[in-house]
Amino acid sequence: MGHFLKTPRFSSHYIMSCHHRRNVVPFLFLLLLLTLLSDSVCEMEGRIKNGILLSFLVVFLCVSADPFQFLTQTLVLNSLPHPPTLSWPESESIETDPETLSVHLHHIDALSSNKSPEQLFHLRLQRDAARVKSFTSIAAKALNGTQITGSRSGFSSSVISGLAQGSGEYFTRLGVGTPPRFVYMVLDTGSDVVWLQCAPCTKCYSQTDPVFDPMKSKSFAGIPCSSPLCRRLDSSGCNKKNVCQYQVSYGDGSFTVGDFSTETLTFRRTGVESVALGCGHDNEGLFRGAAGLLGLGRGGLSFPSQTGNRFNQKFSYCLVDRTASAKPSSVVFGDSAVSRTARFTPLIKNPKLDTFYYVELIGISVGGSPVRGISASLFRLDPTGDGGVIIDSGTSVTRLTRPAYVALRNAFRVGASHLKRAPDFSLFDTCFDLSGLDQVKVPTVVLHFRGVDVSLPASNYLIPVDSSGSFCFAFAGTMSELSIIGNIQQQGFRVVYDLAGSRVGFVPRGCA
């Protein structure tokens, strides 16, 4: 229609805003009728007549087509979720295919059942802020060519902030050692090194299960300092017993230090042998509850990279909307992780940082139209490694570089002008008072990646923030050049990571 109405007086902007002008229909209809009946109509210049006819046609199309049925979708209003009760039998069914792993995931809030939904949401936003700050710090250090996690000759002595580092939002239960001791482990696409707390502890945080004791495992083995695995660490050292030492530190000063080793991990009843992992004896400023972290990043020491021969460097997860479903999320490793209906976008390689999953975001649409002011250039990863867009399971709220966010927010506000506004909430500056309602119409939001358009469900971008009916637009701006697609926007999709094919795919309604 934009091409059809390419005149100075009747631009595409007129059509996009025509639903605000329905009150002029009776007037224009009367005007057209009088014009057609008038004897003087033949004396009018052709361009004036055409203008009147065009005015009527535009408004008629706006009314008869009812653009809202195409440009909006229904948001069913749900309240903040309560943490689920964990019922995780360690005797789950045996995997039928040794080349495939499939396990349940739960949100980290499930380890804090004594807190209210409001408290859990505030803690989630705090973790999110810490994680984004950490990622920004990591990206900046990589860009400047400085060591991210200290030097090989000695570990850094970072200042501990005391804030629990946002090292991931979802966890699973898996066995460590032989015989397996089952513990909770956070899964994190923004980290590479697998690690867990180990006895004896110089300093260990509180976790749900007993701290793993490597002396009680038949399969535990320290990695020698001369091993290629030791040299692959960003920050490594060597103790007096010639055992490789690892350190992983985060942007807020949190860290884990200990012995780099190999161990057997058991998913349900399927064992994966000789996984290189950190056995942490000093773990400070980190999250509470889970025993450690299963790194799912793109780097060489991540679990998908280490087990590439067995699972073909493929995995996928589906994160359920916790406000609408009580069933757990899931993660699958192996060829069966790749759905036939997945639509893919290529992974982009950052020459300075190999952990993150960079993709090419080329635009965003609201209400069926591209947002003005948002272009691929705002999200470009430049040759120096600056900027870009990453997909991350451990960040909740999507962060967009500031100019892109402002354009998106303003477009959404126009489309949601029929909703009652509410005060800002935390990092959210576009909130609505939806108290007393069961459902509302909201403008659609589509993320345009290279090769695939991801149309978001309404609950993936307008979320409850309290128990009083306040909902906020779940995007935020960042002054960094790095943009992050968070897990709220990923809810309900099966997100497929095909490292062998260097691509990421999306399957709508993939949690079934």
Short mmCIF file of C-alpha atoms in Angstrom, two decimals:
data_model
loop_
_atom_site.label_atom_id
_atom_site.label_comp_id
_atom_site.label_asym_id
_atom_site.label_seq_id
_atom_site.Cartn_x
_atom_site.Cartn_y
_atom_site.Cartn_z
CA MET A 1 0.00 0.00 0.00
CA GLY A 2 2.96 2.27 0.57
CA HIS A 3 3.86 2.00 -3.12
CA PHE A 4 0.25 2.50 -4.13
CA LEU A 5 -0.06 5.76 -2.20
CA LYS A 6 3.22 7.38 -3.09
CA THR A 7 2.03 10.98 -3.16
CA PRO A 8 3.06 13.96 -1.03
CA ARG A 9 -0.36 14.23 0.56
CA PHE A 10 -1.14 10.57 1.24
CA SER A 11 1.93 8.84 2.66
CA SER A 12 2.24 5.41 4.30
CA HIS A 13 2.14 7.25 7.64
CA TYR A 14 -1.46 8.22 6.86
CA ILE A 15 -2.44 4.59 6.44
CA MET A 16 -0.56 3.38 9.54
CA SER A 17 -2.46 5.89 11.67
CA CYS A 18 -5.82 5.58 9.94
CA HIS A 19 -7.42 3.74 12.85
CA HIS A 20 -7.21 7.00 14.79
CA ARG A 21 -9.34 8.76 12.13
CA ARG A 22 -12.45 6.60 11.97
CA ASN A 23 -14.59 9.44 13.22
CA VAL A 24 -14.13 11.24 9.88
CA VAL A 25 -15.82 8.47 7.87
CA PRO A 26 -19.35 9.97 7.96
CA PHE A 27 -17.98 13.36 6.93
CA LEU A 28 -15.95 11.97 4.02
CA PHE A 29 -18.82 9.81 2.86
CA LEU A 30 -21.10 12.85 2.80
CA LEU A 31 -18.43 14.90 1.05
CA LEU A 32 -18.00 12.25 -1.63
CA LEU A 33 -21.75 11.96 -2.14
CA LEU A 34 -22.19 15.73 -2.51
CA THR A 35 -19.25 15.89 -4.86
CA LEU A 36 -20.63 13.20 -7.12
CA LEU A 37 -24.08 14.84 -7.19
CA SER A 38 -22.79 18.34 -7.76
CA ASP A 39 -23.14 19.82 -11.21
CA SER A 40 -19.82 21.51 -10.71
CA VAL A 41 -17.94 18.27 -10.32
CA CYS A 42 -17.07 18.28 -14.01
CA GLU A 43 -15.37 21.63 -13.57
CA MET A 44 -13.06 20.35 -10.82
CA GLU A 45 -9.50 19.66 -11.73
CA GLY A 46 -8.76 15.96 -12.09
CA ARG A 47 -6.17 15.98 -9.33
CA ILE A 48 -8.66 17.44 -6.79
CA LYS A 49 -11.28 14.85 -7.69
CA ASN A 50 -8.72 12.11 -7.38
CA GLY A 51 -7.64 13.46 -4.00
CA ILE A 52 -11.17 13.26 -2.63
CA LEU A 53 -11.70 9.78 -4.01
CA LEU A 54 -8.36 8.69 -2.61
CA SER A 55 -9.25 10.10 0.81
CA PHE A 56 -12.43 8.07 0.88
CA LEU A 57 -10.67 4.94 -0.38
CA VAL A 58 -7.97 5.12 2.30
CA VAL A 59 -10.43 5.51 5.16
CA PHE A 60 -12.76 2.89 3.71
CA LEU A 61 -9.92 0.38 3.55
CA CYS A 62 -8.89 1.22 7.12
CA VAL A 63 -12.40 0.58 8.41
CA SER A 64 -13.36 -2.42 6.31
CA ALA A 65 -10.04 -4.26 6.75
CA ASP A 66 -9.89 -3.55 10.50
CA PRO A 67 -6.06 -3.55 10.75
CA PHE A 68 -6.16 -4.46 14.44
CA GLN A 69 -7.05 -8.07 13.66
CA PHE A 70 -3.76 -8.34 11.76
CA LEU A 71 -1.54 -6.11 13.85
CA THR A 72 -2.43 -7.14 17.41
CA GLN A 73 -2.65 -10.31 19.44
CA THR A 74 -4.32 -11.26 22.70
CA LEU A 75 -2.38 -11.29 25.94
CA VAL A 76 -3.99 -13.49 28.59
CA LEU A 77 -3.12 -11.91 31.92
CA ASN A 78 -1.40 -14.12 34.47
CA SER A 79 0.18 -13.17 37.77
CA LEU A 80 3.78 -13.59 38.90
CA PRO A 81 4.53 -17.30 39.27
CA HIS A 82 5.12 -19.04 42.58
CA PRO A 83 8.23 -21.24 42.68
CA PRO A 84 7.34 -24.83 41.75
CA THR A 85 7.76 -27.72 44.14
CA LEU A 86 10.73 -29.78 42.99
CA SER A 87 9.98 -33.43 42.41
CA TRP A 88 12.99 -34.72 40.58
CA PRO A 89 13.42 -38.48 40.87
CA GLU A 90 17.00 -39.48 40.26
CA SER A 91 15.73 -42.82 38.93
CA GLU A 92 14.22 -41.28 35.80
CA SER A 93 13.75 -43.57 32.80
CA ILE A 94 16.86 -44.88 31.05
CA GLU A 95 17.75 -43.10 27.82
CA THR A 96 16.97 -45.34 24.85
CA ASP A 97 19.49 -43.66 22.53
CA PRO A 98 23.06 -43.35 23.85
CA GLU A 99 23.70 -40.60 21.30
CA THR A 100 20.95 -38.41 22.77
CA LEU A 101 20.41 -36.81 26.17
CA SER A 102 17.16 -35.22 27.27
CA VAL A 103 16.73 -33.77 30.74
CA HIS A 104 14.38 -31.41 32.54
CA LEU A 105 15.23 -27.85 33.47
CA HIS A 106 13.82 -25.75 36.29
CA HIS A 107 14.13 -22.05 36.92
CA ILE A 108 16.58 -21.08 39.66
CA ASP A 109 13.66 -19.59 41.65
CA ALA A 110 12.64 -23.15 42.50
CA LEU A 111 15.54 -23.26 44.97
CA SER A 112 14.03 -20.34 46.92
CA SER A 113 10.59 -21.66 47.88
CA ASN A 114 10.50 -19.52 51.03
CA LYS A 115 10.29 -16.25 49.08
CA SER A 116 7.23 -14.47 47.66
CA PRO A 117 6.75 -14.02 43.90
CA GLU A 118 7.54 -10.30 44.28
CA GLN A 119 10.78 -11.01 46.15
CA LEU A 120 11.82 -13.58 43.56
CA PHE A 121 11.14 -11.15 40.72
CA HIS A 122 13.25 -8.42 42.35
CA LEU A 123 16.09 -10.92 42.87
CA ARG A 124 15.78 -11.98 39.24
CA LEU A 125 16.22 -8.38 38.08
CA GLN A 126 19.22 -7.98 40.39
CA ARG A 127 20.85 -11.10 38.93
CA ASP A 128 20.04 -9.81 35.47
CA ALA A 129 21.74 -6.47 36.10
CA ALA A 130 24.83 -8.24 37.44
CA ARG A 131 24.97 -10.57 34.47
CA VAL A 132 24.62 -7.81 31.89
CA LYS A 133 27.33 -5.83 33.67
CA SER A 134 29.54 -8.92 33.64
CA PHE A 135 28.99 -9.52 29.92
CA THR A 136 29.67 -5.88 29.13
CA SER A 137 32.90 -6.06 31.13
CA ILE A 138 33.98 -9.29 29.41
CA ALA A 139 33.25 -7.85 25.96
CA ALA A 140 35.12 -4.62 26.74
CA LYS A 141 38.19 -6.49 28.01
CA ALA A 142 38.19 -8.77 24.98
CA LEU A 143 37.91 -5.74 22.72
CA ASN A 144 40.90 -4.12 24.42
CA GLY A 145 42.90 -7.31 24.16
CA THR A 146 43.33 -7.70 27.93
CA GLN A 147 43.14 -10.95 29.86
CA ILE A 148 39.58 -11.69 30.92
CA THR A 149 40.31 -13.91 33.91
CA GLY A 150 43.77 -13.07 35.14
CA SER A 151 47.25 -14.14 34.12
CA ARG A 152 48.69 -17.64 33.86
CA SER A 153 51.49 -16.91 36.27
CA GLY A 154 49.14 -16.10 39.13
CA PHE A 155 45.46 -15.70 39.86
CA SER A 156 43.94 -12.28 40.20
CA SER A 157 42.68 -11.06 43.56
CA SER A 158 39.38 -9.46 42.61
CA VAL A 159 37.28 -7.43 45.02
CA ILE A 160 34.12 -9.35 45.89
CA SER A 161 30.96 -7.30 45.56
CA GLY A 162 28.77 -9.57 47.67
CA LEU A 163 26.07 -9.58 45.00
CA ALA A 164 25.11 -13.03 43.73
CA GLN A 165 26.44 -13.15 40.18
CA GLY A 166 23.85 -13.87 37.54
CA SER A 167 25.51 -17.00 36.18
CA GLY A 168 22.38 -18.50 34.67
CA GLU A 169 18.68 -18.88 35.32
CA TYR A 170 17.95 -22.57 34.66
CA PHE A 171 19.32 -25.71 36.25
CA THR A 172 19.08 -29.47 36.00
CA ARG A 173 19.92 -32.40 38.25
CA LEU A 174 22.80 -34.61 37.24
CA GLY A 175 25.17 -37.11 38.77
CA VAL A 176 28.84 -36.38 39.35
CA GLY A 177 31.47 -39.10 39.83
CA THR A 178 31.38 -42.87 40.23
CA PRO A 179 29.10 -43.82 41.88
CA PRO A 180 27.15 -40.70 40.87
CA ARG A 181 26.26 -38.12 43.51
CA PHE A 182 23.29 -36.13 42.20
CA VAL A 183 23.46 -32.35 42.49
CA TYR A 184 21.82 -29.29 40.97
CA MET A 185 23.83 -27.65 38.18
CA VAL A 186 23.05 -24.37 36.44
CA LEU A 187 23.12 -24.52 32.63
CA ASP A 188 24.59 -21.40 31.05
CA THR A 189 25.05 -20.49 27.38
CA GLY A 190 27.18 -17.51 28.43
CA SER A 191 29.95 -19.61 30.05
CA ASP A 192 32.32 -22.31 28.86
CA VAL A 193 34.03 -24.00 31.81
CA VAL A 194 32.11 -26.72 33.66
CA TRP A 195 32.71 -26.50 37.42
CA LEU A 196 31.26 -27.44 40.79
CA GLN A 197 32.11 -26.94 44.46
CA CYS A 198 34.42 -29.59 45.90
CA ALA A 199 35.58 -30.70 49.33
CA PRO A 200 37.71 -29.70 51.06
CA CYS A 201 36.42 -26.12 50.90
CA THR A 202 38.58 -23.10 51.53
CA LYS A 203 35.36 -21.19 51.04
CA CYS A 204 32.09 -22.62 49.68
CA TYR A 205 28.70 -20.98 49.42
CA SER A 206 25.54 -22.70 50.65
CA GLN A 207 24.15 -25.32 48.27
CA THR A 208 21.13 -27.63 48.46
CA ASP A 209 23.06 -30.92 48.23
CA PRO A 210 26.20 -32.02 50.09
CA VAL A 211 29.41 -30.66 48.58
CA PHE A 212 30.97 -33.16 46.18
CA ASP A 213 33.95 -35.06 47.60
CA PRO A 214 36.30 -36.19 44.79
CA MET A 215 37.99 -38.66 47.13
CA LYS A 216 34.81 -40.76 47.07
CA SER A 217 34.70 -41.02 43.27
CA LYS A 218 36.47 -43.78 41.34
CA SER A 219 36.45 -41.79 38.09
CA PHE A 220 37.91 -38.48 39.32
CA ALA A 221 41.33 -37.57 37.91
CA GLY A 222 43.36 -34.38 38.09
CA ILE A 223 44.62 -32.93 34.80
CA PRO A 224 48.42 -32.56 34.60
CA CYS A 225 49.83 -29.10 34.03
CA SER A 226 51.37 -30.28 30.75
CA SER A 227 48.00 -31.35 29.31
CA PRO A 228 46.60 -29.47 26.28
CA LEU A 229 43.36 -29.14 28.27
CA CYS A 230 45.19 -27.06 30.88
CA ARG A 231 46.58 -24.76 28.20
CA ARG A 232 43.09 -24.14 26.82
CA LEU A 233 42.03 -22.35 30.00
CA ASP A 234 41.93 -18.55 29.90
CA SER A 235 43.45 -18.50 33.36
CA SER A 236 45.42 -21.49 34.64
CA GLY A 237 48.11 -22.32 37.15
CA CYS A 238 49.96 -25.31 38.57
CA ASN A 239 50.17 -26.62 42.14
CA LYS A 240 52.99 -28.53 43.85
CA LYS A 241 51.46 -31.86 42.80
CA ASN A 242 51.67 -30.81 39.14
CA VAL A 243 47.85 -30.63 38.92
CA CYS A 244 46.37 -27.94 36.68
CA GLN A 245 44.61 -25.14 38.53
CA TYR A 246 41.73 -23.19 37.01
CA GLN A 247 40.08 -19.87 37.78
CA VAL A 248 36.85 -18.50 36.41
CA SER A 249 36.00 -14.93 37.44
CA TYR A 250 33.04 -12.78 36.60
CA GLY A 251 32.47 -9.10 35.97
CA ASP A 252 31.22 -8.37 39.50
CA GLY A 253 34.29 -9.88 41.18
CA SER A 254 32.83 -13.34 41.88
CA PHE A 255 35.09 -16.28 41.14
CA THR A 256 35.72 -20.01 41.51
CA VAL A 257 39.22 -21.50 41.90
CA GLY A 258 40.39 -25.10 42.25
CA ASP A 259 41.69 -28.24 40.53
CA PHE A 260 41.06 -28.77 36.83
CA SER A 261 40.08 -32.41 36.45
CA THR A 262 38.15 -34.99 34.46
CA GLU A 263 35.05 -36.70 35.78
CA THR A 264 32.00 -38.70 34.71
CA LEU A 265 28.69 -36.85 34.53
CA THR A 266 25.44 -38.82 34.61
CA PHE A 267 22.25 -37.46 33.02
CA ARG A 268 19.35 -39.53 34.30
CA ARG A 269 21.05 -42.91 33.88
CA THR A 270 23.29 -42.07 30.92
CA GLY A 271 26.95 -41.50 31.79
CA VAL A 272 29.27 -39.14 29.91
CA GLU A 273 32.89 -39.95 30.75
CA SER A 274 36.02 -37.81 30.96
CA VAL A 275 34.38 -34.37 31.03
CA ALA A 276 36.94 -31.70 31.88
CA LEU A 277 35.65 -29.65 34.80
CA GLY A 278 36.77 -27.39 37.58
CA CYS A 279 36.68 -28.82 41.08
CA GLY A 280 36.31 -25.58 43.04
CA HIS A 281 37.70 -25.27 46.55
CA ASP A 282 37.30 -21.48 46.77
CA ASN A 283 34.02 -20.16 45.39
CA GLU A 284 33.08 -16.62 46.37
CA GLY A 285 30.28 -14.20 45.54
CA LEU A 286 28.42 -16.75 43.42
CA PHE A 287 24.80 -17.93 43.29
CA ARG A 288 23.18 -19.91 46.06
CA GLY A 289 21.59 -23.36 45.97
CA ALA A 290 23.09 -25.05 42.91
CA ALA A 291 26.37 -26.97 43.22
CA GLY A 292 27.99 -25.55 40.11
CA LEU A 293 27.66 -24.72 36.45
CA LEU A 294 27.44 -26.65 33.18
CA GLY A 295 28.92 -24.31 30.57
CA LEU A 296 27.03 -24.39 27.25
CA GLY A 297 28.98 -21.60 25.55
CA ARG A 298 30.63 -21.72 22.15
CA GLY A 299 34.19 -22.04 23.45
CA GLY A 300 36.34 -25.16 23.30
CA LEU A 301 35.91 -26.17 26.97
CA SER A 302 32.10 -26.00 27.05
CA PHE A 303 30.11 -29.20 27.48
CA PRO A 304 28.76 -29.19 23.87
CA SER A 305 32.27 -28.66 22.48
CA GLN A 306 33.87 -31.32 24.67
CA THR A 307 31.22 -33.91 23.79
CA GLY A 308 31.07 -33.01 20.10
CA ASN A 309 32.04 -36.49 18.91
CA ARG A 310 29.17 -38.06 20.82
CA PHE A 311 26.44 -35.44 20.42
CA ASN A 312 27.64 -33.83 17.16
CA GLN A 313 27.92 -30.39 18.80
CA LYS A 314 24.15 -29.98 18.83
CA PHE A 315 21.78 -29.11 21.63
CA SER A 316 18.50 -27.32 22.11
CA TYR A 317 16.32 -26.12 24.94
CA CYS A 318 12.76 -24.99 25.38
CA LEU A 319 11.97 -22.63 28.24
CA VAL A 320 8.31 -22.65 29.27
CA ASP A 321 6.42 -19.51 30.27
CA ARG A 322 6.34 -19.98 34.04
CA THR A 323 3.30 -17.71 34.42
CA ALA A 324 1.20 -20.01 32.22
CA SER A 325 2.61 -23.53 32.66
CA ALA A 326 3.71 -25.67 35.59
CA LYS A 327 5.59 -28.20 33.47
CA PRO A 328 9.39 -28.05 33.44
CA SER A 329 11.56 -26.75 30.64
CA SER A 330 13.91 -29.15 28.87
CA VAL A 331 17.28 -29.47 27.18
CA VAL A 332 18.29 -32.04 24.55
CA PHE A 333 21.80 -32.96 23.39
CA GLY A 334 22.44 -34.78 20.10
CA ASP A 335 20.99 -34.93 16.60
CA SER A 336 17.42 -35.18 17.91
CA ALA A 337 17.87 -31.67 19.34
CA VAL A 338 17.46 -30.32 15.79
CA SER A 339 13.79 -30.13 14.83
CA ARG A 340 12.79 -30.49 11.18
CA THR A 341 10.64 -27.38 11.51
CA ALA A 342 13.44 -25.18 12.86
CA ARG A 343 14.23 -22.00 10.93
CA PHE A 344 17.88 -20.99 11.19
CA THR A 345 20.00 -17.88 11.29
CA PRO A 346 23.79 -18.07 10.87
CA LEU A 347 26.11 -17.74 13.85
CA ILE A 348 28.66 -14.95 13.55
CA LYS A 349 32.16 -15.37 14.92
CA ASN A 350 33.64 -12.69 17.15
CA PRO A 351 37.40 -12.67 16.53
CA LYS A 352 38.04 -11.49 20.11
CA LEU A 353 35.55 -13.62 22.08
CA ASP A 354 34.46 -17.18 21.28
CA THR A 355 32.10 -17.88 24.21
CA PHE A 356 28.99 -15.99 23.13
CA TYR A 357 26.49 -16.92 20.43
CA TYR A 358 26.45 -13.93 18.06
CA VAL A 359 23.64 -13.61 15.52
CA GLU A 360 22.65 -10.97 12.98
CA LEU A 361 19.57 -8.96 13.97
CA ILE A 362 18.54 -6.83 11.01
CA GLY A 363 15.31 -5.21 12.23
CA ILE A 364 12.25 -5.28 14.50
CA SER A 365 8.57 -4.85 13.61
CA VAL A 366 5.76 -3.61 15.84
CA GLY A 367 2.13 -3.95 14.83
CA GLY A 368 3.07 -5.39 11.46
CA SER A 369 5.41 -2.62 10.32
CA PRO A 370 9.20 -2.16 10.60
CA VAL A 371 10.17 0.19 13.41
CA ARG A 372 11.56 3.42 12.01
CA GLY A 373 14.99 4.18 13.37
CA ILE A 374 16.00 0.53 13.73
CA SER A 375 18.40 -0.83 11.13
CA ALA A 376 20.94 -3.63 10.90
CA SER A 377 23.75 -1.12 11.43
CA LEU A 378 22.71 -0.62 15.08
CA PHE A 379 23.38 -4.31 15.78
CA ARG A 380 26.42 -4.93 13.61
CA LEU A 381 29.43 -6.78 15.02
CA ASP A 382 32.34 -4.80 13.63
CA PRO A 383 35.69 -6.34 12.57
CA THR A 384 37.30 -5.35 15.88
CA GLY A 385 34.77 -7.42 17.87
CA ASP A 386 32.72 -4.47 19.12
CA GLY A 387 28.91 -4.45 19.19
CA GLY A 388 26.79 -7.29 17.91
CA VAL A 389 23.84 -9.27 19.27
CA ILE A 390 24.06 -12.45 21.35
CA ILE A 391 21.41 -15.01 22.32
CA ASP A 392 21.68 -15.98 25.97
CA SER A 393 19.68 -18.32 28.20
CA GLY A 394 20.88 -16.74 31.44
CA THR A 395 19.85 -13.13 30.77
CA SER A 396 16.13 -12.58 31.41
CA VAL A 397 15.30 -9.18 29.91
CA THR A 398 16.44 -8.44 26.36
CA ARG A 399 18.85 -5.49 26.23
CA LEU A 400 19.09 -3.44 23.07
CA THR A 401 21.63 -0.75 22.35
CA ARG A 402 20.00 2.51 23.42
CA PRO A 403 18.95 4.04 20.05
CA ALA A 404 17.29 0.78 19.00
CA TYR A 405 15.50 0.40 22.31
CA VAL A 406 14.12 3.95 22.27
CA ALA A 407 12.74 3.47 18.75
CA LEU A 408 11.17 0.11 19.69
CA ARG A 409 9.71 1.45 22.93
CA ASN A 410 8.18 4.49 21.23
CA ALA A 411 6.61 2.36 18.51
CA PHE A 412 5.12 0.02 21.10
CA ARG A 413 3.76 2.91 23.14
CA VAL A 414 1.89 4.19 20.09
CA GLY A 415 0.43 0.76 19.40
CA ALA A 416 -0.53 0.29 23.06
CA SER A 417 -1.94 3.78 23.56
CA HIS A 418 -5.34 2.28 24.39
CA LEU A 419 -3.90 0.70 27.57
CA LYS A 420 -3.81 2.55 30.88
CA ARG A 421 -0.26 3.55 31.75
CA ALA A 422 1.37 2.72 35.10
CA PRO A 423 4.50 4.13 36.79
CA ASP A 424 7.95 2.91 35.77
CA PHE A 425 9.15 -0.23 37.50
CA SER A 426 12.84 -0.91 38.13
CA LEU A 427 14.59 -0.92 34.72
CA PHE A 428 11.24 -0.84 32.86
CA ASP A 429 10.04 2.54 31.59
CA THR A 430 6.91 1.38 29.74
CA CYS A 431 4.37 -0.14 32.11
CA PHE A 432 0.59 -0.52 32.16
CA ASP A 433 -2.11 -0.88 34.78
CA LEU A 434 -4.12 -3.92 33.65
CA SER A 435 -5.77 -4.63 37.01
CA GLY A 436 -9.27 -6.07 36.78
CA LEU A 437 -8.77 -7.37 33.24
CA ASP A 438 -8.52 -10.96 32.03
CA GLN A 439 -6.97 -10.23 28.65
CA VAL A 440 -5.97 -7.32 26.43
CA LYS A 441 -5.01 -6.66 22.82
CA VAL A 442 -1.39 -5.65 22.30
CA PRO A 443 0.60 -4.83 19.15
CA THR A 444 2.63 -7.67 17.68
CA VAL A 445 6.43 -7.71 17.97
CA VAL A 446 8.65 -9.54 15.49
CA LEU A 447 12.43 -9.91 15.63
CA HIS A 448 13.97 -10.08 12.17
CA PHE A 449 17.17 -12.13 12.13
CA ARG A 450 19.13 -12.90 8.99
CA GLY A 451 17.10 -15.68 7.36
CA VAL A 452 14.32 -15.99 9.94
CA ASP A 453 11.57 -13.83 11.46
CA VAL A 454 10.74 -14.65 15.09
CA SER A 455 7.19 -13.57 15.94
CA LEU A 456 6.97 -13.26 19.72
CA PRO A 457 3.94 -14.36 21.75
CA ALA A 458 2.45 -11.46 23.71
CA SER A 459 3.57 -12.96 27.03
CA ASN A 460 7.17 -12.79 25.80
CA TYR A 461 7.24 -8.99 25.87
CA LEU A 462 4.51 -7.78 28.25
CA ILE A 463 5.08 -9.37 31.64
CA PRO A 464 3.66 -9.08 35.18
CA VAL A 465 5.93 -7.26 37.64
CA ASP A 466 3.78 -7.34 40.78
CA SER A 467 0.55 -8.82 42.15
CA SER A 468 -1.47 -5.66 41.55
CA GLY A 469 -1.97 -5.94 37.80
CA SER A 470 1.08 -3.98 36.63
CA PHE A 471 2.63 -5.25 33.39
CA CYS A 472 5.77 -3.89 31.73
CA PHE A 473 7.34 -4.02 28.29
CA ALA A 474 10.11 -6.57 28.82
CA PHE A 475 12.89 -4.86 26.90
CA ALA A 476 15.50 -2.44 28.21
CA GLY A 477 18.14 -0.15 26.78
CA THR A 478 21.86 -0.39 27.34
CA MET A 479 24.63 2.14 26.81
CA SER A 480 26.85 -0.72 25.65
CA GLU A 481 27.18 -1.58 21.97
CA LEU A 482 26.42 -5.22 22.88
CA SER A 483 22.75 -6.27 22.63
CA ILE A 484 21.42 -9.44 24.32
CA ILE A 485 18.33 -11.51 23.44
CA GLY A 486 17.14 -12.77 26.84
CA ASN A 487 15.18 -15.81 27.98
CA ILE A 488 11.83 -14.01 28.43
CA GLN A 489 11.77 -13.43 24.67
CA GLN A 490 12.81 -17.07 24.09
CA GLN A 491 9.96 -18.60 26.12
CA GLY A 492 7.97 -21.24 24.26
CA PHE A 493 10.47 -21.58 21.41
CA ARG A 494 12.76 -24.53 21.03
CA VAL A 495 16.07 -22.77 20.48
CA VAL A 496 18.46 -25.01 18.54
CA TYR A 497 22.23 -24.59 18.73
CA ASP A 498 23.98 -26.35 15.87
CA LEU A 499 27.66 -25.63 16.47
CA ALA A 500 28.72 -28.00 13.69
CA GLY A 501 26.59 -26.07 11.20
CA SER A 502 27.40 -22.70 12.81
CA ARG A 503 23.75 -21.72 13.15
CA VAL A 504 20.93 -21.13 15.64
CA GLY A 505 17.34 -22.14 14.96
CA PHE A 506 13.89 -21.38 16.35
CA VAL A 507 10.83 -23.60 16.60
CA PRO A 508 7.61 -21.85 17.71
CA ARG A 509 5.57 -23.73 20.35
CA GLY A 510 8.48 -26.12 20.72
CA CYS A 511 7.97 -27.16 24.33
CA ALA A 512 5.36 -29.84 23.59
#
